[in-house]
Structures are given as C-alpha cells and as structure tokens.
Coordinates of C-alpha atoms in Angstrom, one line a residue:
X1 CA 99.4 72.3 -118.5
X2 CA 103.1 73.3 -117.9
X3 CA 103.7 75.2 -114.7
X4 CA 106.9 77.0 -114.2
X5 CA 108.1 76.6 -110.7
X6 CA 111.1 78.8 -111.2
X7 CA 112.1 81.4 -113.7
X8 CA 115.1 83.7 -113.7
X9 CA 114.6 87.4 -113.1
X10 CA 116.9 88.3 -115.9
X11 CA 117.6 86.9 -119.4
X12 CA 121.3 87.1 -119.4
X13 CA 124.0 84.4 -119.4
X14 CA 123.2 81.1 -117.6
X15 CA 119.9 80.4 -115.9
X16 CA 117.9 77.3 -115.0
X17 CA 114.2 76.7 -115.4
X18 CA 112.2 74.0 -113.5
X19 CA 109.3 72.8 -115.6
X20 CA 106.6 70.9 -113.7
X21 CA 105.7 68.5 -116.4
X22 CA 102.3 66.8 -116.5
X23 CA 103.5 64.5 -119.2
X24 CA 106.6 63.2 -117.4
X25 CA 105.0 63.5 -114.0
X26 CA 108.1 65.2 -112.5
X27 CA 109.9 68.5 -112.3
X28 CA 112.3 68.9 -115.3
X29 CA 115.3 71.1 -115.0
X30 CA 116.5 73.0 -118.1
X31 CA 119.8 74.9 -118.3
X32 CA 119.8 78.0 -120.6
X33 CA 122.7 80.0 -121.9
X34 CA 122.0 83.3 -123.5
X35 CA 124.3 85.5 -125.5
X36 CA 125.7 88.1 -123.2
X37 CA 124.3 90.9 -125.3
X38 CA 120.9 89.2 -125.6
X39 CA 118.0 91.7 -126.0
X40 CA 114.3 90.8 -126.4
X41 CA 113.9 93.1 -129.4
X42 CA 116.2 90.9 -131.5
X43 CA 115.7 87.2 -132.4
X44 CA 118.5 84.7 -131.9
X45 CA 119.1 81.2 -133.4
X46 CA 118.5 78.4 -130.9
X47 CA 120.5 75.2 -130.2
X48 CA 119.1 72.4 -128.1
X49 CA 122.0 70.3 -126.6
X50 CA 121.0 66.8 -125.3
X51 CA 123.1 65.0 -122.8
X52 CA 124.2 61.4 -122.7
X53 CA 123.0 58.3 -120.9
X54 CA 123.7 58.2 -117.1
X55 CA 124.3 62.0 -117.2
X56 CA 122.0 65.0 -116.8
X57 CA 121.2 68.5 -118.0
X58 CA 124.4 70.0 -116.6
X59 CA 126.7 67.7 -118.6
X60 CA 127.3 70.0 -121.6
X61 CA 128.2 72.9 -119.3
X62 CA 130.9 70.7 -117.7
X63 CA 132.3 69.5 -121.0
X64 CA 132.6 72.8 -122.7
X65 CA 132.2 76.5 -122.2
X66 CA 128.6 76.9 -123.3
X67 CA 128.5 80.6 -122.5
X68 CA 131.5 81.1 -124.8
X69 CA 129.7 79.2 -127.6
X70 CA 126.5 81.3 -127.0
X71 CA 128.5 84.5 -127.2
X72 CA 130.7 83.5 -130.2
X73 CA 127.9 82.2 -132.4
X74 CA 125.1 84.5 -131.0
X75 CA 122.9 81.6 -130.3
X76 CA 120.7 80.6 -127.4
X77 CA 121.6 77.2 -126.0
X78 CA 119.0 75.0 -124.2
X79 CA 120.2 72.0 -122.2
X80 CA 117.1 70.0 -121.0
X81 CA 117.2 67.1 -118.6
X82 CA 116.6 63.9 -120.5
X83 CA 116.9 61.2 -117.8
X84 CA 117.4 57.8 -119.5
X85 CA 114.5 58.4 -121.9
X86 CA 116.5 58.3 -125.2
X87 CA 114.4 61.3 -125.9
X88 CA 111.4 59.3 -127.3
X89 CA 107.9 58.3 -126.2
X90 CA 108.3 54.9 -124.4
X91 CA 106.0 52.2 -125.6
X92 CA 106.1 50.6 -122.1
X93 CA 106.4 53.4 -119.6
X94 CA 103.7 56.1 -119.7
X95 CA 105.8 58.4 -117.5
X96 CA 108.6 58.4 -120.1
X97 CA 107.0 60.2 -123.1
X98 CA 109.9 62.5 -123.7
X99 CA 109.1 63.4 -127.3
X100 CA 105.7 64.6 -126.2
X101 CA 107.2 66.6 -123.3
X102 CA 109.7 68.2 -125.7
X103 CA 107.1 69.4 -128.2
X104 CA 104.1 70.0 -126.0
X105 CA 105.7 71.5 -122.9
X106 CA 109.4 72.5 -123.5
X107 CA 109.1 74.0 -127.0
X108 CA 106.1 76.2 -126.2
X109 CA 107.8 77.5 -123.1
X110 CA 111.0 78.3 -125.0
X111 CA 109.1 80.3 -127.7
X112 CA 106.9 82.0 -125.1
X113 CA 109.8 83.2 -123.0
X114 CA 112.7 83.7 -125.4
X115 CA 113.3 85.7 -128.6
X116 CA 113.9 82.9 -130.9
X117 CA 114.6 83.0 -134.7
X118 CA 112.1 80.4 -135.8
X119 CA 114.0 79.8 -139.1
X120 CA 117.2 78.8 -137.2
X121 CA 116.5 76.2 -134.6
X122 CA 119.1 73.4 -134.3
X123 CA 119.6 70.3 -132.2
X124 CA 122.6 68.2 -131.2
X125 CA 123.7 65.8 -128.5
X126 CA 126.2 63.2 -127.5
X127 CA 125.7 59.4 -127.2
X128 CA 122.1 58.9 -126.1
X129 CA 121.6 62.6 -126.8
X130 CA 123.1 62.2 -130.3
X131 CA 120.5 59.6 -131.0
X132 CA 117.8 61.7 -129.6
X133 CA 118.8 64.8 -131.6
X134 CA 118.8 62.9 -135.0
X135 CA 115.5 61.1 -134.1
X136 CA 113.7 64.3 -133.2
X137 CA 115.1 66.1 -136.3
X138 CA 114.0 63.3 -138.6
X139 CA 110.6 63.1 -137.1
X140 CA 110.0 66.8 -136.9
X141 CA 111.9 68.4 -139.8
X142 CA 109.5 71.3 -140.0
X143 CA 110.7 72.6 -136.6
X144 CA 114.5 72.2 -137.0
X145 CA 116.8 73.8 -139.5
X146 CA 119.3 71.0 -139.2
X147 CA 120.9 68.7 -136.5
X148 CA 124.0 67.2 -135.2
X149 CA 125.1 64.1 -133.3
X150 CA 128.4 63.3 -131.7
X151 CA 129.2 59.7 -130.7
X152 CA 125.5 59.0 -131.3
X153 CA 123.9 55.7 -130.2
X154 CA 122.4 55.5 -133.7
X155 CA 121.8 51.7 -133.8
X156 CA 119.4 50.3 -131.3
X157 CA 121.0 46.8 -131.1
X158 CA 121.0 44.7 -127.9
X159 CA 124.1 42.8 -129.0
X160 CA 125.9 46.2 -129.3
X161 CA 124.8 47.7 -126.1
X162 CA 125.2 44.7 -123.8
X163 CA 129.0 44.6 -124.1
X164 CA 129.1 48.4 -123.9
X165 CA 127.1 48.3 -120.6
X166 CA 129.5 45.7 -119.2
X167 CA 132.6 47.8 -120.2
X168 CA 131.3 51.0 -118.7
X169 CA 129.4 49.8 -115.7
X170 CA 130.3 46.2 -115.2
X171 CA 126.7 45.1 -115.3
X172 CA 123.5 45.2 -117.5
X173 CA 122.4 48.6 -116.3
X174 CA 122.2 50.2 -119.8
X175 CA 120.3 47.3 -121.5
X176 CA 118.0 47.0 -118.5
X177 CA 117.1 50.7 -118.8
X178 CA 116.6 50.3 -122.6
X179 CA 114.1 47.5 -121.9
X180 CA 112.2 49.9 -119.7
X181 CA 112.0 52.4 -122.6
X182 CA 111.8 50.3 -125.7
X183 CA 110.5 47.0 -124.4
X184 CA 111.9 43.6 -125.4
X185 CA 115.2 43.7 -127.4
X186 CA 113.5 42.2 -130.5
X187 CA 111.7 45.5 -130.9
X188 CA 114.7 47.8 -130.6
X189 CA 115.8 47.8 -134.2
X190 CA 112.7 49.6 -135.3
X191 CA 114.0 52.6 -133.4
X192 CA 117.4 52.7 -135.1
X193 CA 118.1 55.9 -137.0
X194 CA 118.5 53.8 -140.2
X195 CA 115.2 52.1 -139.6
X196 CA 113.4 55.4 -139.1
X197 CA 114.9 56.8 -142.3
X198 CA 114.0 53.7 -144.2
X199 CA 110.4 54.3 -143.3
X200 CA 110.5 57.9 -144.4
X201 CA 112.1 57.9 -147.9
X202 CA 111.0 61.5 -148.4
X203 CA 113.6 62.7 -146.0
X204 CA 116.7 64.2 -147.7
X205 CA 117.9 66.9 -145.3
X206 CA 121.5 67.5 -144.5
X207 CA 122.9 67.1 -141.0
X208 CA 126.2 66.5 -139.3
X209 CA 127.4 63.6 -137.2
X210 CA 130.7 62.3 -136.0
X211 CA 132.3 59.5 -134.1
X212 CA 135.9 58.7 -133.0
X213 CA 137.5 55.7 -134.5
X214 CA 138.2 54.1 -131.1
X215 CA 134.6 54.6 -130.0
X216 CA 132.7 51.3 -129.5
X217 CA 129.9 53.0 -131.5
X218 CA 132.1 53.8 -134.5
X219 CA 131.0 50.9 -136.7
X220 CA 127.3 51.7 -136.2
X221 CA 128.0 55.3 -137.2
X222 CA 130.0 54.2 -140.2
X223 CA 127.1 51.8 -141.1
X224 CA 124.6 54.7 -140.9
X225 CA 126.8 56.8 -143.2
X226 CA 126.9 53.9 -145.7
X227 CA 123.1 53.8 -145.6
X228 CA 122.8 57.5 -146.0
X229 CA 125.0 57.4 -149.1
X230 CA 122.9 54.7 -150.6
X231 CA 119.7 56.7 -150.0
X232 CA 121.3 59.9 -151.3
X233 CA 120.8 61.7 -148.0
X234 CA 123.5 64.5 -147.9
X235 CA 124.7 64.1 -144.4
X236 CA 128.2 65.2 -143.3
X237 CA 130.1 62.5 -141.4
X238 CA 133.3 63.4 -139.6
X239 CA 135.7 60.9 -138.0
X240 CA 139.2 60.8 -136.6
X241 CA 141.0 59.7 -133.5
X242 CA 138.9 59.6 -130.3
X243 CA 136.9 57.4 -128.0
X244 CA 133.6 57.8 -126.1
X245 CA 134.6 60.5 -123.6
X246 CA 134.5 64.1 -122.6
X247 CA 137.8 65.0 -124.2
X248 CA 136.5 63.9 -127.6
X249 CA 133.1 65.7 -127.2
X250 CA 134.8 69.0 -126.2
X251 CA 136.7 68.9 -129.5
X252 CA 133.8 67.7 -131.6
X253 CA 130.9 70.0 -130.5
X254 CA 132.5 73.3 -132.0
X255 CA 132.3 71.6 -135.4
X256 CA 128.5 71.4 -135.0
X257 CA 128.2 75.1 -134.2
X258 CA 130.3 75.9 -137.2
X259 CA 128.0 73.7 -139.3
X260 CA 124.9 75.4 -137.8
X261 CA 126.3 78.8 -138.6
X262 CA 126.9 77.7 -142.2
X263 CA 123.3 76.7 -142.4
X264 CA 121.7 79.9 -141.0
X265 CA 118.7 81.1 -143.0
X266 CA 117.9 84.8 -143.5

C-alpha cells in the first residue's frame, strides 16, 4: 500500500509529495509543477522528468524553469526521486525495484490525485534519467504517448562507464553503484536500450533523443541511432555542440516539450 505522508493543500504551481513506498522501503519525494491555471474539471497532458545519476528529484527545477514550461505547454510536470536505481528493477537488490514502484505506487497516485489526459502522457530525462525514460517507454508503450532522452546513458557498458566515473568522481563510484543495481558487468549489456529493442522487434514508436558532440556518451547515442535506422524505428536524433552538463540540458529540454506538443493526441 502507498501511504501519502504529505500532500499539498492546493493544486497550483510547485508542490512536493512524500510517498511512503512499501516497494522501495523508504519515503520517496516527488516534485510537481502544475500549470498556473490548473483546474480539476479539465485534463492536462503529463510529463515525467527523470533526474541524472548522483542527483535528485530537485535537479530539473534547478536546471530550467519547470513552472514556465508547465505554463507555456499547459502540461503537468512530475519529477520523482530516482536515487541511483537507473529506474529499473534491480536483479540483485530487492529494495531497488524502481520500475515496480513507478507503475504500482507512483502512477496510481498521480492518476488518483491529478486531472491527467491519459492519451498524452510523456516521459523524458537526462543521463541516467534519459536511459530510464527510454527504457520505461519501450517496456510500457501502452502507458506513454512518446518519450525523450537527453545525454542518455543508453549503452550499459562497463568499459564506457569506468573512465566516465574516473573523470567525474576520480574513483569507481559509478561502476560500483551499477554493480549494486545490475550485478556483474558481464550482465550489463542486456540492459542497453539497443538490447531491449532487439528483443522487442514489434516496437516501432517514435521518440526523441539528443546528445552533445563533446559528451562522453555521444558515440553510444550515435550507435543507438544507427541501430534504430537499421530496424526502421522512426526516432528523432538531435546533436550539436555540447557536453554532459547543465548548460546543455537547459538548452536541450525545450526541444522535448516542443516534440511532445507536436505529438499531442485529441
């Protein structure tokens, strides 16, 4: 059972929920941005925004003006805490079954409390969150309209993440955390976005993803695009100058909202 420890007394602008999760065995904070003219008698499109590794649910609100995006696009924005889960159900840690939390506890709460247009539910994220957004979309296409990923960690490859961990943290912090989620490195590749799609050849949905050319994850993003082209999956890939940082994500995320607006269903 999901118990709500805190709930805002109004449904306007920014608020925070605390969900007492029986699946994750912890209290999970969730930041919500409502259109300023939100009314319960009207349904609104919904965007889940997933944060990156080593960050938390407040990251998107620091990178960009989420309230402005909610107002401009008339969309509800949900920013859940993702910890270092990579937004999946860990095969080695029973307290890190994030995908189960997402669909069994978070999603029911969202639809119970908010006026959501069920035909227009989107998801995006950065880095770890970009991976999580695509993975959740591919595995649950019936729930989402479409998805986005910016600087997504789309390729679960130990040889890729080890030098990245050393560059950003000067140690093996990131790969150590991935072992706790995915198990030994020889099992990681099965969780790459290309591997998931290879196992689901019925999937042919459009989505948007991007990566800066100076980003250490650029080549894996380009490799994913090549695979998508080969499999005739109509994904939109955007690239240009930029590296793995907040300045790039502040510029990239508006393109996702434009893409989502273009894909709105009546």
